[in-house]
């Protein structure tokens, strides 16, 4: 079973900033193994506030994230190879796009490298499944975002039996080795699995069918996928159990409340960036000399 | 001489929305050729408001831009090949990065494809100068942003004589042909040249030298470049004169006032997107049938 350390960062990053939410207070930290069969997708662990206070807090925390990201970017420009890679996984309608828009949208686009991994192209299928992933890894200083990722190759690929079990079965260890190398090369992985309930998904799909401005988000295949829900849960359980490592842990985020999952991912990113202990890069030139040159120019 | 149509869109997009700025009103439209030697970099053409009203207006216009961009993205997802490519050129400190942060930052990062073109790498130098550009062209539905571009190959390359005059001299026509093909394939080019005065640049460079959190933005070479100011002006004049076409016009934006240049580029993008006359894509499925399927799932 995977450890569920996700509520620690949200609580600790907030605590470090002395945020108490006007007396509402922070929730208890629940650490332990995650059993998806009993996972409460409507919970807001680590946070006792309501929607309104959650949204207000998110608005406050965006600039905090943005400042940290700018420092990461500045260090990257000065040659620091470190970067942060947010990996987003979740069933359709879980809110991955909303995270990109409302969390990543608060930072400078110059420092963001966003990649969405859909159904592989013909060219991608001719390569190893990590080929297209490696091509989109963030450079030093970047905040990379993977909307879906190499985990699709042990999720949809497994559920739909696109390769034999012994093939996908070998991928967990391979992914762990891949991610260990990534972290050794300077990448901080923030892996977020977003979980909605089958009912909440139904509501969100219905909204897409009721609003002509949302039709483009709807795919008839999404309904067929609902029939595979238990198989996906099993596949996600294995992902959490087998690929949540010390160097690249999974964070299982309840996603029935969009405001909560956005806040949680914001805090996870703030925490990841703080752990890099970034400072502004030192001048790689003599400041006083440059001031004189500038004055004379 | 290049036509200067840039003040038309800012005025017309605002007028279309009935924005009159609380009685401050919009400026007159000045159309005509641009003579950089007489270009007022501190002007705010097309806009009579002050900084405060400009910033307030920018905050209002971000969501307008964001809504239009979402429609572009939605159409791209439905197979529409059209896209918009913002090309940013300008001397150091002209504010290209600020445009990305404060204008592009208002739209969904999922639909943004940002590329910065610095000094070419060894690999890039072994290829035609358009090679690295072609690799980063936006796909259908994307809002591409080029922070510097192929125009560096008739600017810095010309000023520093990195290739002989007959080589860079041929590039203007080549760029025009390249851009015509791009527009024929569905790209709307928004080419923005940002101009600051030599004095304003000095102030901005001084700020970078006075603030340790800005050191990373300073490059000693920027001071040497100031000595080439007249050569750059000449090179920019040729760019405007020879590559401002009906299908891909240049917009020369005064950039001494950051709030103004951000507002101007926002309006240019709003105008470009409006001209695509985008609607939400029609459903590519039977909505009622899908509702029944969903209800039964």
XYZ file of C-alpha atoms in Angstrom:
594
model
C 0.000 0.000 0.000
C 1.195 3.479 -0.811
C 1.924 5.995 1.863
C -0.332 9.010 1.642
C 1.925 11.889 2.571
C -0.091 14.390 0.616
C -1.786 16.043 3.578
C 1.519 16.841 5.219
C 2.711 19.401 2.683
C -0.574 21.267 2.454
C -0.711 21.576 6.205
C 2.934 22.366 6.725
C 3.294 24.911 3.970
C 0.282 26.748 5.343
C 1.515 26.485 8.898
C 4.926 27.809 7.890
C 3.145 30.918 6.676
C 1.109 31.192 9.868
C -2.156 30.819 8.004
C -5.006 29.841 10.302
C -7.962 30.795 8.138
C -9.682 33.125 10.546
C -10.144 30.541 13.246
C -11.438 27.800 10.990
C -8.123 26.096 11.507
C -6.341 23.347 9.727
C -7.443 19.751 9.744
C -5.687 16.844 11.271
C -2.978 15.124 9.383
C -3.968 11.672 8.302
C -1.036 9.593 7.262
C -1.252 6.020 6.164
C -1.888 3.656 3.328
C -4.390 4.499 0.688
C -7.128 1.991 -0.070
C -8.959 3.390 -3.068
C -12.037 1.276 -2.360
C -12.516 3.312 0.807
C -11.157 6.620 -0.449
C -13.470 9.568 0.224
C -13.370 11.632 -2.975
C -15.403 14.434 -1.392
C -13.122 14.910 1.603
C -10.902 17.942 2.172
C -8.183 16.420 4.347
C -5.773 18.826 5.960
C -8.226 21.678 5.523
C -11.278 22.415 7.648
C -12.423 25.518 5.809
C -15.362 25.706 3.417
C -15.433 26.480 -0.290
C -15.392 30.223 0.202
C -12.409 30.234 2.518
C -10.669 27.701 0.276
C -11.083 29.925 -2.768
C -9.947 32.969 -0.826
C -6.877 31.079 0.334
C -6.131 29.883 -3.209
C -6.161 33.494 -4.416
C -3.632 34.351 -1.700
C -1.393 31.397 -2.405
C -1.089 31.905 -6.166
C 1.369 34.804 -5.730
C 3.383 32.745 -3.214
C 3.699 29.975 -5.792
C 4.504 32.510 -8.489
C 7.363 34.055 -6.475
C 8.914 30.661 -5.820
C 8.583 29.717 -9.461
C 10.349 32.911 -10.498
C 13.284 31.970 -8.293
C 13.399 28.540 -9.898
C 13.385 30.166 -13.318
C 16.100 32.645 -12.335
C 18.338 29.831 -11.115
C 17.709 27.883 -14.288
C 18.843 30.853 -16.330
C 22.011 30.871 -14.253
C 22.749 27.234 -15.077
C 21.038 25.381 -12.229
C 19.753 22.085 -13.708
C 16.994 21.662 -11.134
C 13.369 21.747 -12.182
C 9.958 20.659 -10.942
C 7.661 18.326 -12.843
C 3.992 18.089 -11.953
C 2.492 14.811 -13.176
C -1.305 14.868 -13.320
C -3.317 11.677 -13.567
C -7.026 11.103 -13.131
C -10.136 9.797 -14.831
C -11.981 12.035 -17.296
C -13.497 15.102 -15.598
C -11.242 14.699 -12.544
C -10.131 18.283 -13.109
C -6.632 18.036 -14.549
C -7.367 20.863 -16.956
C -8.663 23.010 -14.131
C -5.398 22.528 -12.254
C -3.477 23.761 -15.267
C -5.744 26.752 -15.734
C -6.184 27.800 -12.113
C -2.941 26.692 -10.439
C -0.321 26.759 -13.189
C -2.114 29.806 -14.581
C -0.910 31.822 -11.598
C 2.761 31.609 -12.607
C 4.763 33.219 -15.409
C 4.181 31.318 -18.690
C 7.874 31.788 -19.560
C 8.779 29.247 -16.903
C 6.076 26.695 -17.670
C 6.519 23.735 -19.980
C 3.147 22.072 -20.447
C 2.697 18.770 -22.254
C -0.525 16.820 -22.717
C -0.180 13.145 -23.562
C -3.189 11.837 -25.435
C -3.646 8.683 -27.467
C -0.165 7.989 -28.919
C 0.371 8.934 -32.541
C 1.458 6.341 -35.093
C 5.034 7.579 -34.720
C 4.894 7.394 -30.931
C 3.573 3.848 -31.076
C 6.623 2.765 -33.032
C 8.827 3.800 -30.091
C 9.267 2.730 -26.489
C 6.492 4.228 -24.340
C 8.981 6.503 -22.548
C 10.235 7.980 -25.835
C 7.596 10.706 -26.068
C 7.964 11.385 -22.340
C 11.727 11.924 -22.506
C 11.257 14.407 -25.341
C 9.120 16.627 -23.129
C 11.084 16.575 -19.872
C 11.520 20.098 -18.462
C 14.875 21.839 -18.643
C 16.584 23.457 -15.675
C 14.467 26.191 -14.112
C 11.227 25.068 -15.707
C 8.007 24.050 -14.034
C 6.975 21.148 -16.216
C 3.387 19.925 -16.315
C 2.357 16.551 -17.675
C -1.379 16.284 -18.298
C -1.406 12.481 -18.321
C 1.954 10.804 -18.605
C 3.853 7.518 -18.812
C 1.355 6.211 -16.256
C -1.192 5.846 -19.041
C 0.949 2.870 -20.083
C -0.012 1.001 -16.922
C -3.562 2.415 -16.758
C -5.535 2.643 -20.007
C -3.094 0.223 -21.650
C -3.662 -2.303 -18.885
C -7.436 -1.865 -18.633
C -7.911 -2.238 -22.386
C -5.317 -4.997 -22.692
C -3.403 -3.111 -25.367
C -0.298 -5.087 -24.459
C 0.000 -8.472 -22.660
C 0.152 -8.493 -18.828
C 3.829 -9.475 -18.744
C 4.639 -6.350 -20.774
C 2.787 -3.810 -18.640
C 3.741 -5.799 -15.565
C 7.418 -4.989 -16.103
C 6.731 -1.275 -16.443
C 6.297 -0.433 -12.747
C 9.927 -1.185 -11.942
C 11.027 0.459 -15.148
C 9.107 3.611 -14.274
C 10.658 3.649 -10.823
C 14.142 3.413 -12.286
C 13.305 6.119 -14.819
C 12.017 8.438 -12.115
C 14.974 7.782 -9.848
C 17.311 8.842 -12.628
C 15.212 11.918 -13.231
C 15.373 12.949 -9.595
C 19.112 12.305 -9.493
C 19.488 14.631 -12.466
C 17.714 17.428 -10.587
C 13.991 16.964 -11.178
C 11.563 17.176 -8.280
C 8.562 15.053 -9.217
C 5.161 16.022 -7.846
C 2.859 13.172 -8.817
C -0.807 13.898 -8.296
C -3.586 11.361 -8.790
C -6.992 13.037 -8.717
C -9.986 10.949 -7.759
C -13.643 11.765 -8.370
C -16.598 9.535 -7.571
C -18.578 7.825 -10.297
C -21.538 10.047 -9.390
C -19.555 13.263 -9.532
C -18.199 12.234 -12.914
C -21.741 11.668 -14.135
C -22.699 15.193 -13.085
C -19.688 16.695 -14.832
C -20.293 14.761 -18.038
C -23.967 15.788 -17.931
C -22.903 19.426 -17.677
C -20.807 19.023 -20.810
C -23.860 17.660 -22.611
C -26.103 20.448 -21.351
C -23.917 23.356 -22.384
C -23.048 23.964 -26.044
C -19.886 25.780 -24.898
C -18.777 22.507 -23.292
C -19.587 20.064 -26.092
C -15.980 20.149 -27.266
C -14.876 18.676 -23.963
C -17.160 15.683 -24.358
C -16.053 12.421 -25.906
C -18.595 9.576 -26.282
C -15.816 7.153 -25.312
C -15.844 8.707 -21.824
C -19.153 6.960 -21.152
C -17.833 3.568 -22.209
C -14.884 4.133 -19.869
C -17.287 4.387 -16.938
C -18.033 0.690 -17.426
C -14.370 -0.015 -16.685
C -14.399 1.860 -13.369
C -13.486 -1.161 -11.165
C -10.662 -2.128 -13.536
C -9.314 1.429 -13.428
C -9.496 1.482 -9.638
C -7.471 -1.692 -9.530
C -4.953 -0.268 -11.983
C -4.684 2.985 -9.987
C -4.282 1.005 -6.785
C -1.305 -0.791 -8.302
C 0.173 2.493 -9.485
C -0.035 3.911 -5.953
C 1.218 0.692 -4.369
C 4.090 0.060 -6.750
C 5.325 3.480 -7.885
C 5.007 5.679 -4.809
C 8.633 5.934 -3.803
C 10.591 8.057 -1.396
C 12.118 9.993 -4.256
C 8.854 10.309 -6.198
C 5.816 9.832 -3.961
C 2.226 9.878 -5.161
C -0.268 12.318 -3.734
C -3.834 11.038 -3.915
C -6.067 14.097 -4.006
C -9.841 13.909 -3.504
C -11.269 15.840 -6.432
C -15.028 16.042 -6.014
C -14.510 19.605 -4.798
C -12.594 21.493 -7.427
C -11.610 24.328 -5.091
C -10.027 21.814 -2.756
C -7.982 19.905 -5.324
C -6.672 23.193 -6.728
C -5.648 24.346 -3.274
C -4.029 20.996 -2.496
C -1.942 21.004 -5.685
C -0.936 24.618 -5.074
C 0.342 23.674 -1.619
C 2.133 20.605 -2.978
C 3.970 22.780 -5.487
C 4.780 25.448 -2.887
C 6.152 22.746 -0.630
C 8.211 21.148 -3.417
C 9.709 24.500 -4.407
C 10.467 25.467 -0.809
C 12.365 22.236 -0.307
C 14.763 23.347 -3.031
C 15.776 26.234 -0.738
C 16.213 28.562 -3.656
C 17.758 31.979 -3.370
C 18.230 34.599 -6.058
C 21.327 33.692 -8.080
C 24.455 35.671 -7.211
C 25.703 38.163 -9.776
C 28.099 36.540 -12.212
C 29.765 39.913 -12.795
C 31.187 42.784 -10.774
C 28.143 44.896 -9.931
C 30.010 48.141 -9.263
C 32.022 47.824 -12.440
C 28.853 47.296 -14.468
C 27.248 50.332 -12.832
C 30.166 52.455 -13.979
C 30.019 51.035 -17.493
C 26.287 51.677 -17.644
C 26.637 55.257 -16.406
C 29.184 55.927 -19.145
C 27.087 54.337 -21.876
C 8.095 52.946 -45.038
C 5.966 50.530 -43.084
C 2.325 51.155 -42.464
C 1.516 51.583 -38.799
C -1.870 49.993 -38.397
C -1.312 49.145 -34.789
C -3.442 51.884 -33.273
C -6.482 50.749 -35.211
C -7.026 47.454 -33.396
C -6.580 48.846 -29.915
C -9.125 51.502 -30.625
C -11.549 49.357 -32.528
C -11.549 46.407 -30.171
C -12.254 48.770 -27.305
C -14.910 50.635 -29.251
C -16.609 47.369 -30.182
C -17.016 46.741 -26.475
C -18.336 50.248 -25.837
C -15.454 51.082 -23.539
C -15.046 54.799 -23.057
C -12.943 54.821 -19.884
C -15.187 56.891 -17.700
C -15.117 59.907 -19.933
C -11.377 59.898 -20.561
C -12.086 58.653 -24.043
C -9.992 57.097 -26.709
C -7.288 58.822 -28.639
C -7.314 59.631 -32.279
C -6.206 57.029 -34.707
C -2.902 57.840 -36.291
C -2.239 55.845 -39.387
C 0.813 56.212 -41.528
C 4.382 55.272 -42.055
C 6.704 54.727 -39.168
C 9.972 56.625 -39.050
C 11.858 55.223 -36.088
C 14.084 58.265 -35.848
C 11.009 60.286 -34.920
C 9.142 57.562 -33.039
C 7.891 58.655 -29.618
C 8.594 55.690 -27.338
C 6.747 57.301 -24.426
C 3.511 57.898 -26.334
C 0.259 56.038 -25.711
C -1.401 56.324 -29.103
C -5.001 55.263 -29.332
C -5.405 55.700 -25.597
C -5.895 58.951 -23.680
C -6.116 57.468 -20.199
C -3.390 57.534 -17.564
C -1.487 54.663 -15.975
C -4.168 53.914 -13.414
C -6.980 53.723 -15.920
C -4.739 51.722 -18.259
C -4.011 49.152 -15.597
C -7.667 48.956 -14.649
C -8.593 48.422 -18.265
C -5.924 45.742 -18.666
C -7.401 43.842 -15.712
C -10.803 43.983 -17.422
C -9.478 42.923 -20.804
C -7.554 39.859 -19.627
C -10.744 37.797 -19.209
C -11.954 38.943 -22.648
C -8.719 37.679 -24.169
C -8.945 34.485 -22.135
C -12.473 33.708 -23.361
C -11.464 34.184 -26.985
C -8.396 32.022 -26.489
C -10.531 29.251 -25.015
C -12.661 29.275 -28.156
C -9.540 29.026 -30.291
C -8.382 26.091 -28.176
C -11.779 24.388 -28.384
C -11.791 24.672 -32.160
C -8.258 23.322 -32.327
C -9.351 20.281 -30.346
C -12.095 19.786 -32.912
C -9.612 19.756 -35.785
C -9.498 23.438 -36.799
C -5.918 24.128 -37.979
C -6.063 27.851 -37.214
C -3.824 29.337 -34.585
C -2.410 32.702 -33.530
C 1.293 33.437 -33.254
C 2.518 36.468 -31.328
C 6.021 37.450 -32.424
C 7.781 39.718 -29.930
C 10.831 41.715 -30.893
C 12.565 44.518 -29.064
C 15.869 45.602 -27.574
C 16.850 44.343 -24.111
C 14.528 45.656 -21.374
C 11.843 46.567 -23.923
C 9.445 44.441 -21.885
C 8.963 41.264 -23.900
C 9.054 39.165 -20.744
C 6.475 41.418 -19.119
C 4.126 40.862 -22.049
C 4.422 37.121 -21.583
C 3.856 37.355 -17.847
C 1.091 39.937 -17.773
C -0.730 39.436 -21.082
C -0.186 35.782 -21.965
C -0.411 35.036 -18.237
C -4.115 35.844 -18.361
C -4.974 32.880 -20.581
C -5.096 29.126 -19.948
C -1.554 27.675 -20.074
C -2.939 24.593 -21.856
C -3.453 26.661 -24.970
C -0.147 28.548 -24.904
C 2.975 27.443 -26.716
C 5.824 29.713 -25.647
C 9.245 29.632 -27.271
C 12.209 31.882 -26.510
C 14.888 32.110 -29.170
C 18.266 33.008 -27.704
C 21.727 32.730 -29.176
C 21.537 29.714 -31.518
C 22.997 26.473 -30.216
C 25.756 24.687 -32.103
C 23.146 22.353 -33.567
C 20.904 25.236 -34.621
C 23.809 26.977 -36.325
C 24.360 23.942 -38.522
C 20.855 24.386 -39.955
C 19.026 27.051 -41.942
C 17.965 29.902 -39.666
C 14.296 28.997 -40.081
C 14.894 25.398 -38.930
C 14.524 26.117 -35.224
C 11.562 28.386 -35.955
C 9.637 25.744 -37.914
C 10.083 23.278 -35.071
C 8.254 25.577 -32.681
C 5.334 26.702 -34.822
C 2.043 26.421 -32.937
C -0.431 23.690 -33.760
C -4.109 24.296 -34.457
C -5.865 25.963 -31.544
C -2.698 27.190 -29.873
C -1.675 30.715 -29.010
C 2.000 30.620 -29.882
C 4.422 33.156 -28.446
C 7.870 33.796 -29.885
C 10.107 35.772 -27.527
C 12.522 36.870 -30.263
C 12.236 35.018 -33.543
C 13.570 34.615 -37.078
C 13.874 38.403 -37.120
C 17.021 38.096 -35.020
C 18.579 36.846 -38.251
C 18.165 40.276 -39.839
C 18.780 42.230 -36.610
C 21.587 41.048 -34.320
C 23.047 39.021 -37.182
C 23.137 42.112 -39.395
C 24.387 44.532 -36.740
C 27.220 42.222 -35.717
C 27.971 41.160 -39.290
C 27.646 37.482 -38.431
C 26.919 36.750 -42.076
C 27.751 38.823 -45.192
C 25.247 41.499 -46.334
C 24.145 39.539 -49.389
C 23.147 36.667 -47.101
C 21.032 38.655 -44.645
C 19.878 40.841 -47.519
C 18.064 37.904 -49.114
C 16.268 37.038 -45.925
C 13.588 39.732 -46.002
C 11.909 38.256 -49.059
C 12.436 34.774 -47.732
C 10.764 35.704 -44.450
C 7.842 37.229 -46.329
C 7.371 34.037 -48.334
C 7.669 31.953 -45.169
C 5.071 34.068 -43.380
C 2.703 34.025 -46.340
C 2.755 30.240 -46.308
C 2.163 30.239 -42.586
C -0.875 32.470 -42.902
C -2.198 30.388 -45.770
C -1.930 27.326 -43.534
C -4.086 29.006 -40.875
C -1.749 31.044 -38.697
C -2.634 34.616 -37.783
C 0.626 36.427 -37.157
C 0.670 39.277 -34.654
C 4.102 40.833 -34.996
C 4.953 43.318 -32.277
C 8.112 45.419 -32.214
C 8.529 47.133 -28.845
C 10.575 50.309 -28.709
C 12.079 51.929 -25.623
C 14.283 55.002 -25.564
C 17.983 54.770 -24.816
C 17.334 56.655 -21.558
C 14.521 54.389 -20.456
C 16.714 51.374 -21.168
C 19.438 52.882 -18.995
C 16.976 53.222 -16.103
C 15.814 49.638 -16.484
C 19.337 48.252 -16.641
C 20.254 50.339 -13.577
C 17.332 48.806 -11.714
C 18.657 45.338 -12.496
C 22.010 46.345 -11.052
C 20.475 47.860 -7.943
C 18.329 44.900 -6.956
C 19.894 41.530 -6.087
C 16.622 39.848 -7.097
C 17.157 41.243 -10.595
C 20.837 40.444 -11.111
C 19.923 37.304 -13.006
C 18.248 39.419 -15.677
C 21.385 41.455 -16.288
C 23.926 40.573 -18.944
C 27.078 42.717 -19.300
C 26.727 42.371 -23.071
C 23.544 44.450 -22.859
C 25.674 47.527 -22.184
C 27.868 46.916 -25.208
C 24.735 46.590 -27.306
C 23.788 50.156 -26.365
C 26.744 51.331 -28.443
C 25.081 49.763 -31.482
C 21.805 51.644 -30.983
C 21.885 53.524 -34.340
C 22.725 50.324 -36.223
C 19.845 48.538 -34.527
C 17.488 51.383 -35.372
C 18.487 51.097 -38.993
C 18.038 47.329 -38.921
C 14.601 47.643 -37.263
C 13.615 50.287 -39.795
C 14.375 47.831 -42.602
C 12.419 45.108 -40.838
C 9.370 47.374 -40.608
C 9.795 48.663 -44.153
C 10.432 45.336 -45.822
C 8.475 42.756 -43.830
C 5.280 44.542 -42.846
C 2.841 42.921 -45.235
C -0.893 42.812 -45.573
C -0.961 39.220 -44.387
C 1.550 39.789 -41.575
C 1.770 43.466 -40.582
C 4.099 44.825 -37.948
C 2.794 46.719 -34.964
C 5.297 49.194 -33.587
C 4.452 49.660 -29.928
C 5.930 52.449 -27.784
C 7.237 50.657 -24.702
C 8.523 53.281 -22.270
C 5.295 52.820 -20.345
C 4.915 49.163 -19.496
C 1.218 49.437 -18.689
C 0.601 50.834 -22.142
C 2.521 48.244 -24.136
C 0.762 45.459 -22.235
C -2.617 46.978 -22.964
C -1.739 47.503 -26.628
C -0.646 43.884 -27.111
C -3.748 42.652 -25.296
C -5.932 44.621 -27.705
C -3.942 43.393 -30.701
C -4.536 39.798 -29.636
C -8.212 40.404 -28.903
C -8.588 41.946 -32.324
C -6.724 39.092 -34.054
C -8.855 36.478 -32.324
C -12.085 38.328 -33.061
C -11.245 38.435 -36.739
C -11.278 34.615 -36.735
C -15.000 34.819 -35.901
C -14.793 31.751 -33.723
C -17.818 30.011 -32.320
C -17.957 27.032 -29.989
C -17.485 23.889 -32.075
C -20.683 22.002 -32.892
C -21.165 18.635 -31.204
C -19.670 15.835 -33.264
C -22.156 13.395 -31.743
C -25.912 13.136 -31.107
C -26.395 15.071 -27.861
C -29.704 13.441 -26.884
C -28.384 9.949 -27.563
C -25.343 10.642 -25.383
C -27.559 11.945 -22.596
C -29.480 8.673 -22.623
C -26.274 6.643 -22.621
C -24.906 8.693 -19.727
C -28.101 8.322 -17.695
C -27.914 4.549 -18.118
C -24.221 4.356 -17.190
